mmCIF file of N, CA and C in Angstrom:
data_model
loop_
_atom_site.group_PDB
_atom_site.id
_atom_site.type_symbol
_atom_site.label_atom_id
_atom_site.label_comp_id
_atom_site.label_asym_id
_atom_site.label_seq_id
_atom_site.Cartn_x
_atom_site.Cartn_y
_atom_site.Cartn_z
ATOM 1 N N MET A 840 12.339 -4.269 -18.711
ATOM 2 C CA MET A 840 11.862 -4.601 -20.347
ATOM 3 C C MET A 840 9.966 -4.395 -19.519
ATOM 4 N N THR A 841 9.699 -3.553 -20.662
ATOM 5 C CA THR A 841 7.704 -3.515 -20.405
ATOM 6 C C THR A 841 7.001 -4.995 -19.427
ATOM 7 N N PRO A 842 6.287 -5.398 -18.969
ATOM 8 C CA PRO A 842 5.789 -5.995 -19.170
ATOM 9 C C PRO A 842 4.069 -6.471 -19.514
ATOM 10 N N SER A 843 4.367 -7.542 -19.577
ATOM 11 C CA SER A 843 2.464 -8.224 -20.642
ATOM 12 C C SER A 843 1.560 -7.657 -19.369
ATOM 13 N N VAL A 844 1.003 -7.729 -21.292
ATOM 14 C CA VAL A 844 -0.818 -7.054 -20.730
ATOM 15 C C VAL A 844 -1.121 -8.610 -19.480
ATOM 16 N N GLU A 845 -0.388 -9.422 -19.338
ATOM 17 C CA GLU A 845 -1.424 -9.971 -18.153
ATOM 18 C C GLU A 845 -0.400 -10.090 -17.069
ATOM 19 N N ASP A 846 0.508 -10.134 -17.446
ATOM 20 C CA ASP A 846 1.696 -9.345 -15.819
ATOM 21 C C ASP A 846 1.620 -7.783 -14.972
ATOM 22 N N ARG A 847 0.856 -7.197 -16.308
ATOM 23 C CA ARG A 847 0.465 -5.302 -15.829
ATOM 24 C C ARG A 847 -0.708 -5.619 -13.978
ATOM 25 N N LEU A 848 -1.665 -6.795 -15.277
ATOM 26 C CA LEU A 848 -2.970 -6.640 -14.828
ATOM 27 C C LEU A 848 -3.109 -8.003 -13.026
ATOM 28 N N ASP A 849 -1.791 -8.521 -12.701
ATOM 29 C CA ASP A 849 -1.319 -9.879 -11.703
ATOM 30 C C ASP A 849 -0.792 -8.117 -11.121
ATOM 31 N N ILE A 850 -0.173 -7.237 -11.799
ATOM 32 C CA ILE A 850 0.671 -6.011 -10.589
ATOM 33 C C ILE A 850 -0.303 -5.354 -10.204
ATOM 34 N N GLN A 851 -1.559 -5.004 -10.384
ATOM 35 C CA GLN A 851 -2.611 -4.406 -10.203
ATOM 36 C C GLN A 851 -3.448 -4.770 -9.254
ATOM 37 N N ASP A 852 -3.034 -6.011 -9.781
ATOM 38 C CA ASP A 852 -4.352 -6.735 -8.165
ATOM 39 C C ASP A 852 -3.773 -6.702 -7.269
ATOM 40 N N LEU A 853 -2.327 -7.129 -7.266
ATOM 41 C CA LEU A 853 -0.756 -7.188 -5.966
ATOM 42 C C LEU A 853 -1.638 -5.426 -5.261
ATOM 43 N N LEU A 854 -1.680 -4.549 -5.978
ATOM 44 C CA LEU A 854 -1.649 -2.620 -5.409
ATOM 45 C C LEU A 854 -3.185 -3.405 -4.837
ATOM 46 N N PHE A 855 -4.011 -3.890 -5.894
ATOM 47 C CA PHE A 855 -5.594 -3.633 -5.085
ATOM 48 C C PHE A 855 -5.591 -3.846 -3.849
ATOM 49 N N ARG A 856 -4.986 -5.062 -3.470
ATOM 50 C CA ARG A 856 -5.043 -6.255 -2.982
ATOM 51 C C ARG A 856 -4.813 -5.865 -0.825
ATOM 52 N N TYR A 857 -3.137 -5.379 -1.098
ATOM 53 C CA TYR A 857 -2.928 -4.917 -0.275
ATOM 54 C C TYR A 857 -3.347 -3.563 0.475
ATOM 55 N N ALA A 858 -3.736 -3.256 -0.390
ATOM 56 C CA ALA A 858 -5.150 -1.257 -0.160
ATOM 57 C C ALA A 858 -6.243 -2.139 -0.053
ATOM 58 N N ARG A 859 -6.924 -2.304 0.251
ATOM 59 C CA ARG A 859 -7.543 -3.978 0.370
ATOM 60 C C ARG A 859 -7.758 -4.050 1.371
ATOM 61 N N ALA A 860 -6.490 -4.804 1.674
ATOM 62 C CA ALA A 860 -6.071 -5.163 3.286
ATOM 63 C C ALA A 860 -6.525 -4.903 4.259
ATOM 64 N N ALA A 861 -5.098 -3.480 3.630
ATOM 65 C CA ALA A 861 -5.134 -2.633 4.646
ATOM 66 C C ALA A 861 -6.320 -2.299 5.410
ATOM 67 N N ASP A 862 -7.439 -0.253 4.117
ATOM 68 C CA ASP A 862 -8.311 -0.432 4.902
ATOM 69 C C ASP A 862 -9.294 -1.985 5.698
ATOM 70 N N GLU A 863 -9.035 -3.171 5.110
ATOM 71 C CA GLU A 863 -10.356 -4.435 6.419
ATOM 72 C C GLU A 863 -8.990 -4.242 7.267
ATOM 73 N N ARG A 864 -8.214 -3.818 8.173
ATOM 74 C CA ARG A 864 -7.533 -5.202 8.712
ATOM 75 C C ARG A 864 -7.248 -5.992 8.863
ATOM 76 N N ASP A 865 -6.612 -6.857 7.467
ATOM 77 C CA ASP A 865 -6.965 -8.151 7.584
ATOM 78 C C ASP A 865 -5.385 -8.316 7.173
ATOM 79 N N ALA A 866 -4.778 -8.060 8.471
ATOM 80 C CA ALA A 866 -3.558 -8.787 8.715
ATOM 81 C C ALA A 866 -3.120 -10.576 8.187
ATOM 82 N N ALA A 867 -3.854 -11.014 8.008
ATOM 83 C CA ALA A 867 -3.115 -12.344 7.210
ATOM 84 C C ALA A 867 -3.065 -11.988 5.647
ATOM 85 N N ALA A 868 -4.401 -11.386 5.145
ATOM 86 C CA ALA A 868 -4.512 -11.519 4.040
ATOM 87 C C ALA A 868 -3.313 -9.382 2.667
ATOM 88 N N PHE A 869 -2.986 -9.132 4.268
ATOM 89 C CA PHE A 869 -1.906 -8.211 3.498
ATOM 90 C C PHE A 869 -0.181 -8.917 3.951
ATOM 91 N N ALA A 870 -0.007 -10.069 4.650
ATOM 92 C CA ALA A 870 1.275 -10.016 5.088
ATOM 93 C C ALA A 870 1.333 -10.740 3.390
ATOM 94 N N GLY A 871 0.008 -11.642 2.918
ATOM 95 C CA GLY A 871 -0.173 -12.415 1.750
ATOM 96 C C GLY A 871 -0.017 -11.543 0.358
ATOM 97 N N CYS A 872 0.495 -10.510 1.172
ATOM 98 C CA CYS A 872 0.401 -9.744 -0.629
ATOM 99 C C CYS A 872 2.594 -9.694 -0.194
ATOM 100 N N PHE A 873 3.109 -9.907 0.485
ATOM 101 C CA PHE A 873 4.364 -10.186 1.136
ATOM 102 C C PHE A 873 5.074 -11.487 -0.060
ATOM 103 N N ASP A 874 6.038 -11.683 -0.046
ATOM 104 C CA ASP A 874 6.762 -13.095 -0.381
ATOM 105 C C ASP A 874 6.561 -13.052 0.864
ATOM 106 N N GLY A 875 7.090 -15.171 0.360
ATOM 107 C CA GLY A 875 6.895 -15.676 2.383
ATOM 108 C C GLY A 875 6.016 -15.034 3.539
ATOM 109 N N GLY A 876 5.491 -14.071 2.957
ATOM 110 C CA GLY A 876 4.461 -14.042 4.152
ATOM 111 C C GLY A 876 5.607 -12.298 4.735
ATOM 112 N N ARG A 877 6.931 -12.113 4.594
ATOM 113 C CA ARG A 877 7.989 -11.441 5.547
ATOM 114 C C ARG A 877 7.267 -10.055 4.542
ATOM 115 N N VAL A 878 6.615 -8.841 5.123
ATOM 116 C CA VAL A 878 6.381 -7.897 4.916
ATOM 117 C C VAL A 878 7.511 -6.636 5.530
ATOM 118 N N ARG A 879 7.808 -6.183 4.964
ATOM 119 C CA ARG A 879 9.014 -5.138 4.550
ATOM 120 C C ARG A 879 8.677 -3.937 4.351
ATOM 121 N N ILE A 880 8.635 -2.546 4.022
ATOM 122 C CA ILE A 880 7.843 -1.409 4.114
ATOM 123 C C ILE A 880 9.201 -0.555 4.560
ATOM 124 N N THR A 881 9.516 -0.502 4.283
ATOM 125 C CA THR A 881 10.675 1.193 4.234
ATOM 126 C C THR A 881 9.956 2.651 4.177
ATOM 127 N N GLY A 882 10.356 3.150 5.765
ATOM 128 C CA GLY A 882 9.721 5.433 4.814
ATOM 129 C C GLY A 882 10.568 5.986 5.460
ATOM 130 N N PRO A 883 10.516 7.252 5.810
ATOM 131 C CA PRO A 883 11.301 8.106 6.313
ATOM 132 C C PRO A 883 10.906 7.683 8.023
ATOM 133 N N GLY A 884 12.282 7.003 8.956
ATOM 134 C CA GLY A 884 12.414 7.362 10.233
ATOM 135 C C GLY A 884 11.412 6.036 10.388
ATOM 136 N N PHE A 885 10.638 4.742 9.968
ATOM 137 C CA PHE A 885 10.049 3.774 10.120
ATOM 138 C C PHE A 885 10.904 2.514 9.161
ATOM 139 N N GLU A 886 10.101 1.231 10.024
ATOM 140 C CA GLU A 886 10.055 0.471 9.254
ATOM 141 C C GLU A 886 8.936 -0.652 9.363
ATOM 142 N N VAL A 887 8.065 -1.777 9.431
ATOM 143 C CA VAL A 887 6.983 -2.470 9.036
ATOM 144 C C VAL A 887 7.643 -3.547 8.879
ATOM 145 N N THR A 888 7.401 -4.708 9.490
ATOM 146 C CA THR A 888 7.831 -5.695 9.559
ATOM 147 C C THR A 888 6.655 -6.809 9.690
ATOM 148 N N ASP A 889 5.949 -6.663 11.038
ATOM 149 C CA ASP A 889 4.514 -7.590 11.073
ATOM 150 C C ASP A 889 2.635 -6.981 11.026
ATOM 151 N N ALA A 890 2.457 -7.637 10.124
ATOM 152 C CA ALA A 890 2.019 -6.438 9.996
ATOM 153 C C ALA A 890 0.780 -7.579 10.610
ATOM 154 N N ALA A 891 0.522 -8.346 11.010
ATOM 155 C CA ALA A 891 -0.414 -7.444 12.796
ATOM 156 C C ALA A 891 -0.441 -7.087 13.782
ATOM 157 N N GLU A 892 0.559 -6.326 13.519
ATOM 158 C CA GLU A 892 1.104 -5.441 15.157
ATOM 159 C C GLU A 892 1.065 -4.107 13.255
ATOM 160 N N ASN A 893 0.718 -3.771 12.144
ATOM 161 C CA ASN A 893 1.234 -2.652 11.347
ATOM 162 C C ASN A 893 -0.633 -2.478 12.007
ATOM 163 N N MET A 894 -1.345 -3.357 11.706
ATOM 164 C CA MET A 894 -2.311 -3.345 11.484
ATOM 165 C C MET A 894 -3.164 -2.781 12.413
ATOM 166 N N ALA A 895 -2.792 -3.541 13.953
ATOM 167 C CA ALA A 895 -2.944 -2.270 15.257
ATOM 168 C C ALA A 895 -3.187 -1.334 15.488
ATOM 169 N N ILE A 896 -1.658 -0.834 14.631
ATOM 170 C CA ILE A 896 -1.058 -0.252 14.931
ATOM 171 C C ILE A 896 -2.634 1.983 14.140
ATOM 172 N N LEU A 897 -2.798 0.600 13.097
ATOM 173 C CA LEU A 897 -3.436 1.313 12.418
ATOM 174 C C LEU A 897 -5.374 1.442 12.554
ATOM 175 N N SER A 898 -5.448 0.406 13.572
ATOM 176 C CA SER A 898 -6.549 0.486 14.296
ATOM 177 C C SER A 898 -7.185 1.917 15.216
ATOM 178 N N ALA A 899 -5.788 2.018 16.360
ATOM 179 C CA ALA A 899 -5.305 2.358 17.372
ATOM 180 C C ALA A 899 -5.454 4.457 16.750
ATOM 181 N N MET A 900 -5.055 4.045 15.680
ATOM 182 C CA MET A 900 -4.503 5.535 15.175
ATOM 183 C C MET A 900 -5.912 6.085 14.398
ATOM 184 N N PHE A 901 -6.531 5.238 13.395
ATOM 185 C CA PHE A 901 -7.779 5.430 12.769
ATOM 186 C C PHE A 901 -8.883 4.931 12.707
ATOM 187 N N GLU A 902 -9.912 5.583 12.788
ATOM 188 C CA GLU A 902 -11.396 4.884 13.031
ATOM 189 C C GLU A 902 -12.099 3.906 11.595
ATOM 190 N N TRP A 903 -10.888 5.013 10.148
ATOM 191 C CA TRP A 903 -12.115 4.260 8.965
ATOM 192 C C TRP A 903 -10.567 4.872 7.775
ATOM 193 N N THR A 904 -9.977 4.113 6.715
ATOM 194 C CA THR A 904 -9.041 3.724 6.074
ATOM 195 C C THR A 904 -9.211 3.645 4.816
ATOM 196 N N MET A 905 -9.249 4.572 3.924
ATOM 197 C CA MET A 905 -9.754 4.044 1.567
ATOM 198 C C MET A 905 -8.029 4.380 1.423
ATOM 199 N N HIS A 906 -7.674 3.330 1.238
ATOM 200 C CA HIS A 906 -6.024 3.873 0.665
ATOM 201 C C HIS A 906 -6.263 3.834 -0.902
ATOM 202 N N LYS A 907 -5.908 5.117 -1.919
ATOM 203 C CA LYS A 907 -6.896 5.083 -3.568
ATOM 204 C C LYS A 907 -4.699 4.540 -4.281
ATOM 205 N N VAL A 908 -5.981 3.967 -4.804
ATOM 206 C CA VAL A 908 -4.394 3.495 -5.789
ATOM 207 C C VAL A 908 -4.702 4.044 -7.847
ATOM 208 N N HIS A 909 -3.199 4.698 -7.648
ATOM 209 C CA HIS A 909 -3.258 6.047 -8.831
ATOM 210 C C HIS A 909 -2.373 5.058 -9.659
ATOM 211 N N ASN A 910 -2.336 6.034 -10.627
ATOM 212 C CA ASN A 910 -1.494 5.045 -11.362
ATOM 213 C C ASN A 910 -0.046 4.217 -10.740
ATOM 214 N N HIS A 911 -0.301 3.716 -11.850
ATOM 215 C CA HIS A 911 1.535 2.905 -11.260
ATOM 216 C C HIS A 911 2.394 2.160 -12.738
ATOM 217 N N GLN A 912 3.301 2.731 -12.207
ATOM 218 C CA GLN A 912 4.552 1.583 -13.054
ATOM 219 C C GLN A 912 5.786 0.808 -13.367
ATOM 220 N N TYR A 913 6.081 -0.910 -14.118
ATOM 221 C CA TYR A 913 6.823 -1.363 -13.299
ATOM 222 C C TYR A 913 7.426 -2.479 -14.436
ATOM 223 N N ARG A 914 8.789 -2.666 -14.281
ATOM 224 C CA ARG A 914 9.700 -2.912 -15.259
ATOM 225 C C ARG A 914 9.728 -4.526 -14.699
ATOM 226 N N VAL A 915 9.979 -4.940 -15.650
ATOM 227 C CA VAL A 915 9.453 -6.711 -15.649
ATOM 228 C C VAL A 915 10.353 -7.267 -16.024
ATOM 229 N N SER A 916 10.730 -7.727 -15.811
ATOM 230 C CA SER A 916 12.880 -8.803 -15.917
ATOM 231 C C SER A 916 12.690 -10.304 -15.472
ATOM 232 N N GLY A 917 11.580 -11.866 -15.679
ATOM 233 C CA GLY A 917 11.512 -12.852 -15.622
ATOM 234 C C GLY A 917 10.001 -12.621 -14.494
ATOM 235 N N ASP A 918 10.886 -13.669 -13.732
ATOM 236 C CA ASP A 918 9.777 -13.138 -12.045
ATOM 237 C C ASP A 918 10.877 -11.517 -10.762
ATOM 238 N N VAL A 919 11.039 -10.870 -10.836
ATOM 239 C CA VAL A 919 11.299 -10.384 -10.638
ATOM 240 C C VAL A 919 11.166 -8.833 -11.494
ATOM 241 N N ALA A 920 10.449 -7.370 -11.076
ATOM 242 C CA ALA A 920 9.770 -6.360 -10.895
ATOM 243 C C ALA A 920 10.053 -4.946 -10.474
ATOM 244 N N GLU A 921 10.273 -4.483 -10.911
ATOM 245 C CA GLU A 921 10.767 -3.035 -9.928
ATOM 246 C C GLU A 921 9.765 -2.061 -10.911
ATOM 247 N N GLY A 922 9.169 -0.553 -9.176
ATOM 248 C CA GLY A 922 8.663 0.227 -10.067
ATOM 249 C C GLY A 922 7.665 0.932 -8.743
ATOM 250 N N TYR A 923 6.718 1.684 -9.723
ATOM 251 C CA TYR A 923 6.213 2.585 -8.064
ATOM 252 C C TYR A 923 4.902 2.602 -8.224
ATOM 253 N N CYS A 924 3.686 3.251 -7.480
ATOM 254 C CA CYS A 924 2.726 3.372 -7.548
ATOM 255 C C CYS A 924 2.413 4.421 -6.406
ATOM 256 N N TYR A 925 1.401 4.913 -7.218
ATOM 257 C CA TYR A 925 1.023 6.448 -5.949
ATOM 258 C C TYR A 925 -0.338 6.060 -5.859
ATOM 259 N N CYS A 926 -0.326 6.674 -4.555
ATOM 260 C CA CYS A 926 -1.680 6.497 -4.311
ATOM 261 C C CYS A 926 -1.986 7.635 -3.291
ATOM 262 N N VAL A 927 -3.170 8.028 -2.924
ATOM 263 C CA VAL A 927 -3.938 9.171 -1.645
ATOM 264 C C VAL A 927 -5.234 7.925 -0.509
ATOM 265 N N ALA A 928 -4.051 8.132 0.762
ATOM 266 C CA ALA A 928 -4.483 7.163 1.561
ATOM 267 C C ALA A 928 -5.632 8.234 2.579
ATOM 268 N N THR A 929 -6.969 7.921 2.829
ATOM 269 C CA THR A 929 -7.681 8.979 2.959
ATOM 270 C C THR A 929 -7.484 7.587 4.705
ATOM 271 N N HIS A 930 -7.056 8.988 6.082
ATOM 272 C CA HIS A 930 -6.934 7.979 7.114
ATOM 273 C C HIS A 930 -8.267 9.452 8.393
ATOM 274 N N VAL A 931 -9.208 8.921 8.674
ATOM 275 C CA VAL A 931 -10.461 9.762 9.812
ATOM 276 C C VAL A 931 -10.043 9.168 10.801
ATOM 277 N N LYS A 932 -9.551 10.649 11.633
ATOM 278 C CA LYS A 932 -8.795 9.737 12.937
ATOM 279 C C LYS A 932 -10.510 10.736 14.324
ATOM 280 N N ARG A 933 -10.389 10.648 14.737
ATOM 281 C CA ARG A 933 -11.867 10.773 15.511
ATOM 282 C C ARG A 933 -11.323 10.592 16.912
ATOM 283 N N ASP A 934 -10.429 12.543 17.619
ATOM 284 C CA ASP A 934 -11.013 13.239 18.861
ATOM 285 C C ASP A 934 -12.414 13.257 19.646
ATOM 286 N N GLY A 935 -12.780 13.068 20.228
ATOM 287 C CA GLY A 935 -14.083 12.808 20.905
ATOM 288 C C GLY A 935 -14.840 13.068 20.021
ATOM 289 N N GLU A 936 -15.255 13.560 19.705
ATOM 290 C CA GLU A 936 -17.223 13.801 19.232
ATOM 291 C C GLU A 936 -16.548 14.987 17.604
ATOM 292 N N ILE A 937 -15.193 15.468 17.018
ATOM 293 C CA ILE A 937 -14.063 15.835 16.732
ATOM 294 C C ILE A 937 -13.707 14.641 15.524
ATOM 295 N N ARG A 938 -14.297 14.694 14.268
ATOM 296 C CA ARG A 938 -12.839 14.473 12.903
ATOM 297 C C ARG A 938 -12.017 14.477 12.110
ATOM 298 N N THR A 939 -11.337 14.075 11.678
ATOM 299 C CA THR A 939 -10.426 14.948 11.225
ATOM 300 C C THR A 939 -10.292 14.163 9.635
ATOM 301 N N ARG A 940 -10.425 14.128 8.498
ATOM 302 C CA ARG A 940 -9.894 13.473 7.577
ATOM 303 C C ARG A 940 -8.485 13.899 7.073
ATOM 304 N N ILE A 941 -7.850 12.593 7.534
ATOM 305 C CA ILE A 941 -6.341 13.089 6.842
ATOM 306 C C ILE A 941 -5.911 12.461 5.419
ATOM 307 N N ASP A 942 -5.450 12.819 4.583
ATOM 308 C CA ASP A 942 -5.223 12.330 2.962
ATOM 309 C C ASP A 942 -3.710 12.207 3.156
ATOM 310 N N TRP A 943 -2.813 11.490 2.912
ATOM 311 C CA TRP A 943 -1.441 11.255 2.426
ATOM 312 C C TRP A 943 -1.369 11.510 0.997
ATOM 313 N N HIS A 944 -0.556 12.061 0.635
ATOM 314 C CA HIS A 944 -0.338 11.540 -0.934
ATOM 315 C C HIS A 944 1.165 10.820 -0.545
ATOM 316 N N ILE A 945 1.235 9.735 -1.379
ATOM 317 C CA ILE A 945 2.149 8.507 -2.083
ATOM 318 C C ILE A 945 2.260 8.037 -2.678
ATOM 319 N N ARG A 946 3.605 8.047 -2.579
ATOM 320 C CA ARG A 946 5.196 6.965 -3.723
ATOM 321 C C ARG A 946 5.134 5.884 -3.046
ATOM 322 N N TYR A 947 5.576 4.291 -3.148
ATOM 323 C CA TYR A 947 5.460 3.142 -2.318
ATOM 324 C C TYR A 947 7.068 3.348 -4.284
ATOM 325 N N ASP A 948 7.783 2.835 -3.667
ATOM 326 C CA ASP A 948 8.693 2.451 -5.028
ATOM 327 C C ASP A 948 9.011 0.804 -4.230
ATOM 328 N N ASP A 949 8.979 -0.321 -4.871
ATOM 329 C CA ASP A 949 8.458 -1.822 -5.152
ATOM 330 C C ASP A 949 9.083 -2.577 -5.596
ATOM 331 N N ARG A 950 10.081 -3.175 -4.870
ATOM 332 C CA ARG A 950 10.253 -4.851 -5.715
ATOM 333 C C ARG A 950 9.451 -5.563 -5.622
ATOM 334 N N LEU A 951 9.433 -6.539 -6.501
ATOM 335 C CA LEU A 951 8.272 -7.519 -6.794
ATOM 336 C C LEU A 951 9.363 -8.761 -6.973
ATOM 337 N N VAL A 952 8.209 -9.535 -6.772
ATOM 338 C CA VAL A 952 8.921 -11.412 -7.454
ATOM 339 C C VAL A 952 7.814 -12.235 -7.683
ATOM 340 N N ARG A 953 7.691 -13.035 -9.192
ATOM 341 C CA ARG A 953 6.783 -14.001 -8.561
ATOM 342 C C ARG A 953 6.799 -14.868 -8.310
ATOM 343 N N ARG A 954 5.959 -15.956 -7.631
ATOM 344 C CA ARG A 954 6.040 -16.996 -7.394
ATOM 345 C C ARG A 954 5.227 -17.843 -7.424
ATOM 346 N N GLU A 955 4.906 -19.004 -7.778
ATOM 347 C CA GLU A 955 4.446 -20.049 -8.310
ATOM 348 C C GLU A 955 2.817 -18.956 -9.026
ATOM 349 N N GLY A 956 3.391 -18.048 -9.870
ATOM 350 C CA GLY A 956 1.969 -17.942 -10.893
ATOM 351 C C GLY A 956 2.261 -15.642 -9.920
ATOM 352 N N ARG A 957 2.556 -15.802 -9.024
ATOM 353 C CA ARG A 957 2.218 -14.506 -8.518
ATOM 354 C C ARG A 957 2.493 -13.489 -7.899
ATOM 355 N N TRP A 958 2.047 -12.732 -8.485
ATOM 356 C CA TRP A 958 3.614 -11.465 -7.750
ATOM 357 C C TRP A 958 3.089 -10.894 -5.752
ATOM 358 N N HIS A 959 4.360 -10.700 -5.619
ATOM 359 C CA HIS A 959 4.301 -10.611 -4.435
ATOM 360 C C HIS A 959 5.487 -9.419 -4.340
ATOM 361 N N PHE A 960 5.104 -7.900 -2.967
ATOM 362 C CA PHE A 960 6.165 -7.354 -2.733
ATOM 363 C C PHE A 960 7.561 -8.194 -2.230
ATOM 364 N N ALA A 961 8.606 -7.528 -2.461
ATOM 365 C CA ALA A 961 9.639 -8.311 -1.844
ATOM 366 C C ALA A 961 10.046 -6.916 -0.913
ATOM 367 N N ALA A 962 9.921 -5.793 -1.152
ATOM 368 C CA ALA A 962 9.916 -5.117 -0.543
ATOM 369 C C ALA A 962 9.033 -3.444 -1.028
ATOM 370 N N ARG A 963 9.238 -3.299 0.278
ATOM 371 C CA ARG A 963 8.522 -1.345 -0.415
ATOM 372 C C ARG A 963 8.873 0.201 0.035
ATOM 373 N N HIS A 964 9.407 1.178 -0.114
ATOM 374 C CA HIS A 964 9.485 1.692 0.099
ATOM 375 C C HIS A 964 8.692 2.805 0.328
ATOM 376 N N LEU A 965 8.081 4.041 0.786
ATOM 377 C CA LEU A 965 7.340 4.545 1.413
ATOM 378 C C LEU A 965 7.582 6.368 1.471
ATOM 379 N N ASP A 966 7.069 6.348 0.378
ATOM 380 C CA ASP A 966 7.047 7.952 0.380
ATOM 381 C C ASP A 966 5.993 9.402 0.562
ATOM 382 N N VAL A 967 5.658 10.450 1.973
ATOM 383 C CA VAL A 967 4.589 11.179 1.403
ATOM 384 C C VAL A 967 5.016 12.250 0.442
ATOM 385 N N GLY A 968 4.609 12.184 -0.279
ATOM 386 C CA GLY A 968 4.811 13.283 -0.507
ATOM 387 C C GLY A 968 4.231 14.493 0.071
ATOM 388 N N LEU A 969 2.620 14.803 0.250
ATOM 389 C CA LEU A 969 1.816 15.517 1.177
ATOM 390 C C LEU A 969 1.011 15.024 1.924
ATOM 391 N N ILE A 970 0.679 15.989 2.525
ATOM 392 C CA ILE A 970 -0.456 15.555 3.848
ATOM 393 C C ILE A 970 -1.013 17.151 3.858
ATOM 394 N N GLU A 971 -2.054 16.834 3.643
ATOM 395 C CA GLU A 971 -4.234 17.068 3.479
ATOM 396 C C GLU A 971 -4.555 16.866 4.919
ATOM 397 N N SER A 972 -4.923 17.462 5.559
ATOM 398 C CA SER A 972 -5.877 17.746 6.874
ATOM 399 C C SER A 972 -7.685 17.849 6.652
ATOM 400 N N ALA A 973 -8.383 18.342 7.418
ATOM 401 C CA ALA A 973 -10.152 18.890 7.292
ATOM 402 C C ALA A 973 -10.571 18.272 7.647
ATOM 403 N N PRO A 974 -11.278 19.535 8.747
ATOM 404 C CA PRO A 974 -12.542 18.903 9.323
ATOM 405 C C PRO A 974 -13.582 18.006 8.971
ATOM 406 N N ILE A 975 -14.200 16.850 9.575
ATOM 407 C CA ILE A 975 -15.691 16.666 8.476
ATOM 408 C C ILE A 975 -16.344 16.308 9.863
ATOM 409 N N GLY A 976 -17.486 16.991 9.777
ATOM 410 C CA GLY A 976 -19.033 16.935 9.911
ATOM 411 C C GLY A 976 -18.543 14.418 10.885
ATOM 412 N N ALA A 977 -19.471 14.909 11.269
ATOM 413 C CA ALA A 977 -19.440 13.578 12.896
ATOM 414 C C ALA A 977 -19.896 13.137 12.391
#
């Protein structure tokens, strides 16, 4: 079923909150995007179930990230929704004086639930379609 304008905006807000929590390494806000705080992200060869551990891994791997949410579409049926979201996640990695920008072109396939009037992820599946890397200035 086509979502209402209110559902579209509320789901978009969820996508934006998730991206900001990841970029700010805010484990509590990140977990808050998931139903009951139970993080569940799967992808090729990995599964994320702990927000704090995920934030620690991101911090160890990259000095900076920016998740840019793009087109997304969800079908809503009552308090359940399914759909997808495209994202480009820019990561900056430092190795001594060398910095590299790594862009991941991502498609998330999501299951959402609405609890107490707010949308949350029940599960996210992440596929990286393309990775681009380039050196950047100091």
